[in-house]
mmCIF file of C-alpha atoms in Angstrom:
data_model
loop_
_atom_site.group_PDB
_atom_site.id
_atom_site.type_symbol
_atom_site.label_atom_id
_atom_site.label_comp_id
_atom_site.label_asym_id
_atom_site.label_seq_id
_atom_site.Cartn_x
_atom_site.Cartn_y
_atom_site.Cartn_z
ATOM 1 C CA MET A 8 -2.782 -16.778 46.180
ATOM 2 C CA ARG A 9 -4.601 -17.026 42.869
ATOM 3 C CA LYS A 10 -7.961 -15.340 42.534
ATOM 4 C CA GLU A 11 -10.895 -16.109 40.294
ATOM 5 C CA GLU A 12 -12.647 -13.351 38.408
ATOM 6 C CA ASN A 13 -15.330 -13.160 41.109
ATOM 7 C CA GLY A 14 -12.681 -12.457 43.727
ATOM 8 C CA VAL A 15 -12.803 -15.861 45.425
ATOM 9 C CA ALA A 16 -9.739 -18.049 45.716
ATOM 10 C CA GLU A 17 -9.679 -21.162 43.532
ATOM 11 C CA GLU A 18 -10.765 -24.172 45.556
ATOM 12 C CA GLN A 19 -7.519 -26.093 45.252
ATOM 13 C CA ASP A 20 -5.605 -23.101 46.651
ATOM 14 C CA LEU A 21 -7.485 -23.114 49.941
ATOM 15 C CA PRO A 22 -5.980 -24.410 53.213
ATOM 16 C CA VAL A 23 -7.602 -27.469 54.764
ATOM 17 C CA ASN A 24 -7.893 -26.114 58.319
ATOM 18 C CA ARG A 25 -7.803 -22.805 60.129
ATOM 19 C CA LYS A 26 -4.360 -23.375 61.579
ATOM 20 C CA GLN A 27 -3.019 -23.431 58.021
ATOM 21 C CA LEU A 28 -5.215 -20.446 57.210
ATOM 22 C CA PHE A 29 -3.707 -18.453 60.093
ATOM 23 C CA PHE A 30 -0.124 -18.906 58.888
ATOM 24 C CA ARG A 31 -1.136 -18.519 55.246
ATOM 25 C CA ALA A 32 -2.760 -15.195 56.042
ATOM 26 C CA PHE A 33 0.448 -13.882 57.645
ATOM 27 C CA ARG A 34 2.501 -15.149 54.746
ATOM 28 C CA ASN A 35 0.327 -13.933 51.878
ATOM 29 C CA GLU A 36 -1.755 -11.113 53.334
ATOM 30 C CA TYR A 37 0.597 -9.417 55.786
ATOM 31 C CA PRO A 38 0.071 -5.927 54.250
ATOM 32 C CA VAL A 39 -3.641 -6.261 55.083
ATOM 33 C CA ILE A 40 -2.867 -7.385 58.650
ATOM 34 C CA LEU A 41 -0.457 -4.462 59.009
ATOM 35 C CA LEU A 42 -3.109 -1.982 57.867
ATOM 36 C CA ILE A 43 -5.628 -3.487 60.297
ATOM 37 C CA SER A 44 -3.123 -3.046 63.131
ATOM 38 C CA VAL A 45 -2.294 0.529 62.184
ATOM 39 C CA PHE A 46 -5.905 1.652 61.785
ATOM 40 C CA MET A 47 -7.078 -0.041 64.982
ATOM 41 C CA THR A 48 -4.180 1.593 66.810
ATOM 42 C CA LEU A 49 -5.356 4.982 65.540
ATOM 43 C CA PHE A 50 -8.875 4.341 66.798
ATOM 44 C CA ALA A 51 -7.437 3.101 70.113
ATOM 45 C CA ILE A 52 -5.473 6.326 70.788
ATOM 46 C CA PRO A 53 -8.235 7.864 72.989
ATOM 47 C CA LEU A 54 -8.415 4.650 75.036
ATOM 48 C CA PHE A 55 -4.628 4.481 75.427
ATOM 49 C CA ALA A 56 -4.527 8.173 76.380
ATOM 50 C CA VAL A 57 -7.185 7.768 79.082
ATOM 51 C CA ILE A 58 -5.446 4.725 80.582
ATOM 52 C CA MET A 59 -1.893 6.104 80.444
ATOM 53 C CA LEU A 60 -2.802 9.531 81.881
ATOM 54 C CA SER A 61 -4.874 7.928 84.635
ATOM 55 C CA LEU A 62 -2.119 5.467 85.521
ATOM 56 C CA ALA A 63 0.401 8.295 85.679
ATOM 57 C CA GLN A 64 -1.868 10.188 88.073
ATOM 58 C CA LEU A 65 -2.450 7.058 90.166
ATOM 59 C CA ALA A 66 1.316 6.502 90.346
ATOM 60 C CA GLN A 67 1.719 9.973 91.837
ATOM 61 C CA GLN A 68 -1.096 9.398 94.300
ATOM 62 C CA SER A 69 0.263 6.022 95.409
ATOM 63 C CA GLY A 70 3.106 7.837 97.179
ATOM 64 C CA ALA A 71 0.662 9.739 99.363
ATOM 65 C CA ASP A 72 -0.231 8.717 102.913
ATOM 66 C CA LEU A 73 -3.240 6.416 102.411
ATOM 67 C CA SER A 74 -4.090 6.625 106.091
ATOM 68 C CA VAL A 75 -5.430 10.094 105.284
ATOM 69 C CA PRO A 76 -9.069 9.766 104.057
ATOM 70 C CA GLU A 77 -8.702 12.646 101.585
ATOM 71 C CA ASN A 78 -5.833 10.875 99.789
ATOM 72 C CA VAL A 79 -7.838 7.662 99.493
ATOM 73 C CA THR A 80 -10.820 9.595 98.170
ATOM 74 C CA ALA A 81 -8.609 11.307 95.560
ATOM 75 C CA MET A 82 -7.180 7.966 94.414
ATOM 76 C CA TYR A 83 -10.586 6.353 93.989
ATOM 77 C CA GLY A 84 -11.823 9.517 92.289
ATOM 78 C CA THR A 85 -9.067 9.111 89.711
ATOM 79 C CA ARG A 86 -10.083 5.494 89.173
ATOM 80 C CA PHE A 87 -13.719 6.531 88.754
ATOM 81 C CA SER A 88 -12.717 9.111 86.130
ATOM 82 C CA MET A 89 -10.600 6.523 84.278
ATOM 83 C CA TYR A 90 -13.423 3.984 84.156
ATOM 84 C CA LEU A 91 -15.914 6.647 83.091
ATOM 85 C CA TRP A 92 -13.768 8.102 80.294
ATOM 86 C CA CYS A 93 -13.038 4.595 79.014
ATOM 87 C CA VAL A 94 -16.714 4.343 77.960
ATOM 88 C CA PRO A 95 -16.586 6.974 75.151
ATOM 89 C CA ALA A 96 -13.022 5.887 74.300
ATOM 90 C CA LEU A 97 -14.250 2.330 73.744
ATOM 91 C CA LEU A 98 -17.026 3.651 71.498
ATOM 92 C CA VAL A 99 -14.408 5.355 69.339
ATOM 93 C CA PHE A 100 -12.441 2.093 69.255
ATOM 94 C CA ALA A 101 -15.578 0.214 68.168
ATOM 95 C CA VAL A 102 -15.751 2.288 64.973
ATOM 96 C CA GLY A 103 -12.348 0.965 63.928
ATOM 97 C CA ALA A 104 -13.268 -2.541 65.080
ATOM 98 C CA SER A 105 -16.344 -2.583 62.813
ATOM 99 C CA GLY A 106 -14.116 -2.011 59.790
ATOM 100 C CA ALA A 107 -11.306 -4.284 60.952
ATOM 101 C CA PHE A 108 -13.497 -7.310 61.697
ATOM 102 C CA PHE A 109 -15.242 -6.972 58.321
ATOM 103 C CA VAL A 110 -11.912 -6.873 56.478
ATOM 104 C CA THR A 111 -10.687 -9.871 58.470
ATOM 105 C CA ARG A 112 -13.861 -11.806 57.683
ATOM 106 C CA ASN A 113 -13.205 -11.250 53.983
ATOM 107 C CA LEU A 114 -9.581 -12.273 54.481
ATOM 108 C CA VAL A 115 -10.410 -15.624 56.105
ATOM 109 C CA TRP A 116 -13.105 -16.232 53.499
ATOM 110 C CA ASN A 117 -10.418 -15.722 50.812
ATOM 111 C CA ARG A 118 -12.222 -12.877 49.140
ATOM 112 C CA ASP A 119 -10.433 -10.322 47.044
ATOM 113 C CA ILE A 120 -9.618 -7.516 49.479
ATOM 114 C CA LYS A 121 -9.360 -3.822 48.766
ATOM 115 C CA PHE A 122 -8.567 -2.586 52.235
ATOM 116 C CA PHE A 123 -9.940 0.959 52.234
ATOM 117 C CA ARG A 124 -13.099 -0.058 50.373
ATOM 118 C CA ASP A 125 -13.778 -2.999 52.688
ATOM 119 C CA PHE A 126 -12.826 -1.104 55.852
ATOM 120 C CA GLY A 127 -15.248 1.678 54.920
ATOM 121 C CA LYS A 128 -17.993 -0.792 54.021
ATOM 122 C CA GLY A 129 -17.549 -2.570 57.352
ATOM 123 C CA ILE A 130 -18.031 0.724 59.186
ATOM 124 C CA LYS A 131 -21.007 1.714 57.039
ATOM 125 C CA ASP A 132 -22.828 -1.613 57.386
ATOM 126 C CA ASN A 133 -21.981 -2.632 60.953
ATOM 127 C CA VAL A 134 -20.954 0.362 63.048
ATOM 128 C CA LEU A 135 -24.370 0.888 64.683
ATOM 129 C CA GLN A 136 -24.532 -2.659 66.038
ATOM 130 C CA PHE A 137 -20.861 -2.519 67.049
ATOM 131 C CA GLU A 138 -21.537 0.689 68.983
ATOM 132 C CA ILE A 139 -24.533 -0.800 70.805
ATOM 133 C CA VAL A 140 -22.788 -4.010 71.911
ATOM 134 C CA THR A 141 -19.651 -2.059 72.846
ATOM 135 C CA LEU A 142 -21.689 0.396 74.923
ATOM 136 C CA VAL A 143 -23.243 -2.524 76.827
ATOM 137 C CA PHE A 144 -19.774 -4.000 77.404
ATOM 138 C CA ALA A 145 -18.308 -0.629 78.454
ATOM 139 C CA LEU A 146 -21.089 0.091 80.944
ATOM 140 C CA PHE A 147 -20.813 -3.429 82.357
ATOM 141 C CA ALA A 148 -17.028 -3.031 82.704
ATOM 142 C CA PHE A 149 -17.525 0.374 84.363
ATOM 143 C CA GLY A 150 -19.989 -1.114 86.855
ATOM 144 C CA VAL A 151 -17.766 -4.096 87.637
ATOM 145 C CA CYS A 152 -14.564 -2.082 88.070
ATOM 146 C CA TYR A 153 -15.940 0.787 90.111
ATOM 147 C CA GLY A 154 -18.379 -1.358 92.071
ATOM 148 C CA LEU A 155 -15.622 -3.732 93.147
ATOM 149 C CA ASP A 156 -13.376 -0.740 93.925
ATOM 150 C CA VAL A 157 -15.994 0.617 96.313
ATOM 151 C CA LEU A 158 -16.487 -2.805 97.863
ATOM 152 C CA SER A 159 -12.722 -3.183 98.260
ATOM 153 C CA LEU A 160 -12.510 0.230 99.923
ATOM 154 C CA ARG A 161 -15.253 -0.674 102.407
ATOM 155 C CA VAL A 162 -13.873 -4.135 103.224
ATOM 156 C CA GLY A 163 -10.174 -3.267 103.336
ATOM 157 C CA SER A 164 -9.060 -6.878 103.840
ATOM 158 C CA GLY A 165 -6.068 -8.305 101.969
ATOM 159 C CA ALA A 166 -7.647 -11.719 101.380
ATOM 160 C CA VAL A 167 -10.987 -10.248 100.305
ATOM 161 C CA ASN A 168 -9.260 -7.769 98.012
ATOM 162 C CA THR A 169 -7.458 -10.665 96.296
ATOM 163 C CA ILE A 170 -10.779 -12.442 95.752
ATOM 164 C CA LEU A 171 -12.321 -9.255 94.367
ATOM 165 C CA THR A 172 -9.394 -8.823 91.958
ATOM 166 C CA VAL A 173 -9.822 -12.384 90.674
ATOM 167 C CA LEU A 174 -13.568 -11.805 90.320
ATOM 168 C CA ARG A 175 -12.929 -8.581 88.393
ATOM 169 C CA VAL A 176 -10.571 -10.317 85.934
ATOM 170 C CA PHE A 177 -12.991 -13.227 85.471
ATOM 171 C CA LEU A 178 -16.022 -11.025 84.787
ATOM 172 C CA LEU A 179 -14.155 -8.745 82.373
ATOM 173 C CA PHE A 180 -12.659 -11.740 80.545
ATOM 174 C CA LEU A 181 -16.104 -13.337 80.198
ATOM 175 C CA ALA A 182 -17.601 -10.056 78.967
ATOM 176 C CA ALA A 183 -14.764 -9.697 76.436
ATOM 177 C CA ALA A 184 -15.514 -13.220 75.171
ATOM 178 C CA PHE A 185 -19.176 -12.278 74.666
ATOM 179 C CA LEU A 186 -18.140 -9.077 72.905
ATOM 180 C CA THR A 187 -15.789 -10.792 70.445
ATOM 181 C CA PHE A 188 -18.457 -13.349 69.489
ATOM 182 C CA GLN A 189 -20.884 -10.489 68.859
ATOM 183 C CA TYR A 190 -18.290 -8.620 66.769
ATOM 184 C CA CYS A 191 -17.722 -11.664 64.568
ATOM 185 C CA GLY A 192 -21.395 -12.621 64.472
ATOM 186 C CA ILE A 193 -22.422 -9.165 63.275
ATOM 187 C CA THR A 194 -20.116 -9.479 60.250
ATOM 188 C CA VAL A 195 -21.441 -12.947 59.343
ATOM 189 C CA TYR A 196 -25.152 -13.096 60.215
ATOM 190 C CA LYS A 197 -28.111 -10.795 59.851
ATOM 191 C CA GLY A 198 -30.062 -10.220 63.032
ATOM 192 C CA SER A 199 -30.817 -7.822 65.845
ATOM 193 C CA VAL A 200 -28.396 -6.928 68.609
ATOM 194 C CA LEU A 201 -30.544 -8.914 71.053
ATOM 195 C CA THR A 202 -30.275 -11.999 68.837
ATOM 196 C CA GLN A 203 -26.510 -11.582 68.593
ATOM 197 C CA PHE A 204 -26.287 -11.272 72.375
ATOM 198 C CA LYS A 205 -28.354 -14.423 72.979
ATOM 199 C CA ASN A 206 -26.275 -16.356 70.459
ATOM 200 C CA SER A 207 -23.009 -15.174 72.023
ATOM 201 C CA ILE A 208 -24.046 -16.511 75.432
ATOM 202 C CA VAL A 209 -24.779 -19.970 74.007
ATOM 203 C CA LEU A 210 -21.621 -20.041 71.901
ATOM 204 C CA VAL A 211 -19.266 -18.821 74.642
ATOM 205 C CA PHE A 212 -20.398 -21.385 77.183
ATOM 206 C CA GLY A 213 -20.590 -24.075 74.512
ATOM 207 C CA SER A 214 -16.933 -23.588 73.587
ATOM 208 C CA LEU A 215 -15.351 -22.239 76.769
ATOM 209 C CA PRO A 216 -11.949 -24.058 76.552
ATOM 210 C CA LEU A 217 -11.360 -22.988 72.936
ATOM 211 C CA THR A 218 -12.668 -19.504 73.652
ATOM 212 C CA THR A 219 -10.416 -19.089 76.688
ATOM 213 C CA ALA A 220 -7.277 -20.246 74.866
ATOM 214 C CA ALA A 221 -7.952 -18.137 71.776
ATOM 215 C CA LEU A 222 -8.858 -15.000 73.730
ATOM 216 C CA LEU A 223 -5.744 -15.288 75.895
ATOM 217 C CA GLY A 224 -3.681 -15.607 72.724
ATOM 218 C CA ALA A 225 -5.446 -12.632 71.171
ATOM 219 C CA LEU A 226 -4.862 -10.524 74.285
ATOM 220 C CA SER A 227 -1.208 -11.554 74.587
ATOM 221 C CA PRO A 228 0.187 -8.373 72.920
ATOM 222 C CA LEU A 229 -1.711 -6.159 75.390
ATOM 223 C CA LEU A 230 -0.830 -8.432 78.301
ATOM 224 C CA ALA A 231 2.851 -8.171 77.334
ATOM 225 C CA ILE A 232 2.689 -4.379 77.425
ATOM 226 C CA MET A 233 0.949 -4.419 80.805
ATOM 227 C CA LEU A 234 3.582 -6.820 82.151
ATOM 228 C CA PHE A 235 6.530 -4.719 81.021
ATOM 229 C CA MET A 236 4.925 -1.557 82.393
ATOM 230 C CA PHE A 237 5.871 -2.863 85.835
ATOM 231 C CA PHE A 238 9.550 -2.684 84.870
ATOM 232 C CA GLN A 239 9.110 1.044 84.160
ATOM 233 C CA SER A 240 11.346 0.844 81.099
ATOM 234 C CA VAL A 241 10.317 3.551 78.666
ATOM 235 C CA ILE A 242 12.369 2.021 75.838
ATOM 236 C CA VAL A 243 10.814 -1.432 76.282
ATOM 237 C CA LEU A 244 7.338 0.097 76.492
ATOM 238 C CA ILE A 245 7.902 2.079 73.270
ATOM 239 C CA LEU A 246 9.181 -1.036 71.473
ATOM 240 C CA LEU A 247 6.227 -3.127 72.611
ATOM 241 C CA SER A 248 3.744 -0.389 71.710
ATOM 242 C CA THR A 249 5.309 -0.154 68.247
ATOM 243 C CA ALA A 250 5.047 -3.932 67.869
ATOM 244 C CA LEU A 251 1.385 -3.708 68.844
ATOM 245 C CA ALA A 252 0.787 -1.122 66.132
ATOM 246 C CA VAL A 253 2.681 -3.191 63.535
ATOM 247 C CA VAL A 254 1.232 -6.614 64.183
ATOM 248 C CA GLY A 255 -0.637 -6.809 67.502
ATOM 249 C CA PHE A 256 -4.190 -5.768 66.627
ATOM 250 C CA GLY A 257 -4.118 -7.548 63.272
ATOM 251 C CA PHE A 258 -2.878 -10.720 64.981
ATOM 252 C CA SER A 259 -5.583 -10.455 67.657
ATOM 253 C CA VAL A 260 -8.475 -9.823 65.263
ATOM 254 C CA LEU A 261 -7.354 -12.661 62.981
ATOM 255 C CA LEU A 262 -7.063 -15.117 65.870
ATOM 256 C CA ILE A 263 -10.438 -14.087 67.311
ATOM 257 C CA THR A 264 -12.121 -14.350 63.903
ATOM 258 C CA LEU A 265 -10.731 -17.824 63.228
ATOM 259 C CA ARG A 266 -11.780 -18.995 66.692
ATOM 260 C CA CYS A 267 -15.312 -17.628 66.250
ATOM 261 C CA HIS A 268 -15.700 -19.072 62.755
ATOM 262 C CA THR A 269 -14.619 -22.477 64.041
ATOM 263 C CA VAL A 270 -17.342 -22.337 66.686
ATOM 264 C CA PHE A 271 -19.870 -20.983 64.168
ATOM 265 C CA ASP A 272 -19.185 -23.947 61.872
ATOM 266 C CA LYS A 273 -19.506 -26.454 64.681
ATOM 267 C CA CYS A 274 -22.599 -25.049 66.373
ATOM 268 C CA VAL A 275 -24.484 -23.104 63.695
ATOM 269 C CA ASN A 276 -23.346 -23.262 60.082
ATOM 270 C CA LYS A 277 -23.229 -27.004 59.401
ATOM 271 C CA GLU A 278 -26.941 -27.458 60.056
ATOM 272 C CA ASN A 279 -28.387 -24.011 59.437
ATOM 273 C CA PHE A 280 -26.088 -22.227 56.961
ATOM 274 C CA PRO A 281 -24.313 -24.900 54.878
ATOM 275 C CA GLU A 282 -23.475 -22.300 52.224
ATOM 276 C CA ILE A 283 -20.933 -20.689 54.591
ATOM 277 C CA TYR A 284 -19.832 -23.868 56.385
ATOM 278 C CA ARG A 285 -16.013 -24.041 56.261
ATOM 279 C CA ARG A 286 -15.943 -21.069 53.907
ATOM 280 C CA GLY A 287 -12.360 -20.203 53.097
ATOM 281 C CA LEU A 288 -11.228 -23.812 53.610
ATOM 282 C CA PHE A 289 -10.832 -26.685 51.179
ATOM 283 C CA ASP A 290 -13.502 -29.307 51.881
ATOM 284 C CA LYS A 291 -12.216 -32.633 50.621
ATOM 285 C CA GLU A 292 -15.505 -34.420 51.274
ATOM 286 C CA ALA A 293 -17.535 -31.860 49.350
ATOM 287 C CA ALA A 294 -14.992 -31.810 46.528
ATOM 288 C CA GLN A 295 -15.104 -35.599 46.227
ATOM 289 C CA LYS A 296 -18.901 -35.584 46.222
ATOM 290 C CA LYS A 297 -18.934 -32.932 43.492
ATOM 291 C CA PHE A 298 -16.416 -34.917 41.460
ATOM 292 C CA ASN A 299 -18.517 -38.091 41.769
ATOM 293 C CA GLU A 300 -21.671 -36.254 40.686
ATOM 294 C CA GLU A 301 -19.954 -34.818 37.605
ATOM 295 C CA HIS A 302 -18.435 -38.198 36.806
ATOM 296 C CA ASN A 303 -21.856 -39.910 37.027
ATOM 297 C CA ARG A 304 -23.442 -37.296 34.741
ATOM 298 C CA GLN A 305 -20.773 -37.905 32.118
ATOM 299 C CA TYR A 306 -21.200 -41.674 32.152
#
């Protein structure tokens, strides 16, 4: 991809839609996507450690006699500890996310990228807001997971437990959608955390089908690992974890960013921020208008 002196791609080099931009990014900027994946994996190590150690302990406890109240209490105590320790682990992950989403924003805007410079700048400029919105998400997730665990323990009904599981997945998925819109919004717009939160609510519900499809696609690497964990194949799990480090996080952040920018253009940028409307894409209509204006000035 050719670059101008100011670090922006020449207009005729730009893709015409974000589907083309997605594949173009993998083709031309894969080293950047790889670095995003590797660095986000490093920042996710505490989160992975908490989850894997807790699941290993829960696996041991699942063999105990659950008719004994002490065994049930121990199992739910382990779950409580897992949910609680996920809060600081997510805050560590948010530091890496603040750099990764900033780099990805520059990538989809076709700016000249110097990874370590941009990753550091993303952390410096955005980490405080990323930490605040992630803390809200983490505390909400903690409340949902442990609260529904307690409710499930008290009810003890198979049908009710199934409903509670579905409710848990739905609430966490919706919260993750809000969080990703806030992550992308922080890198694009200036504003308080409260403003970003209000905007994310409007944008999520205003684009729920697109948001659902894109978020499921973005979560697919993690979902694949969770699925294969049930087969208890260490080799498969290692291969999938390696694939996640090589491409998974970079793929997810790119897909989330493109989805959010599409919604931003549709709901916000066209009317309020025309200077960033379809940034990173070739706008035939604007190019034709510019050509006509220059042609009229000449004649």
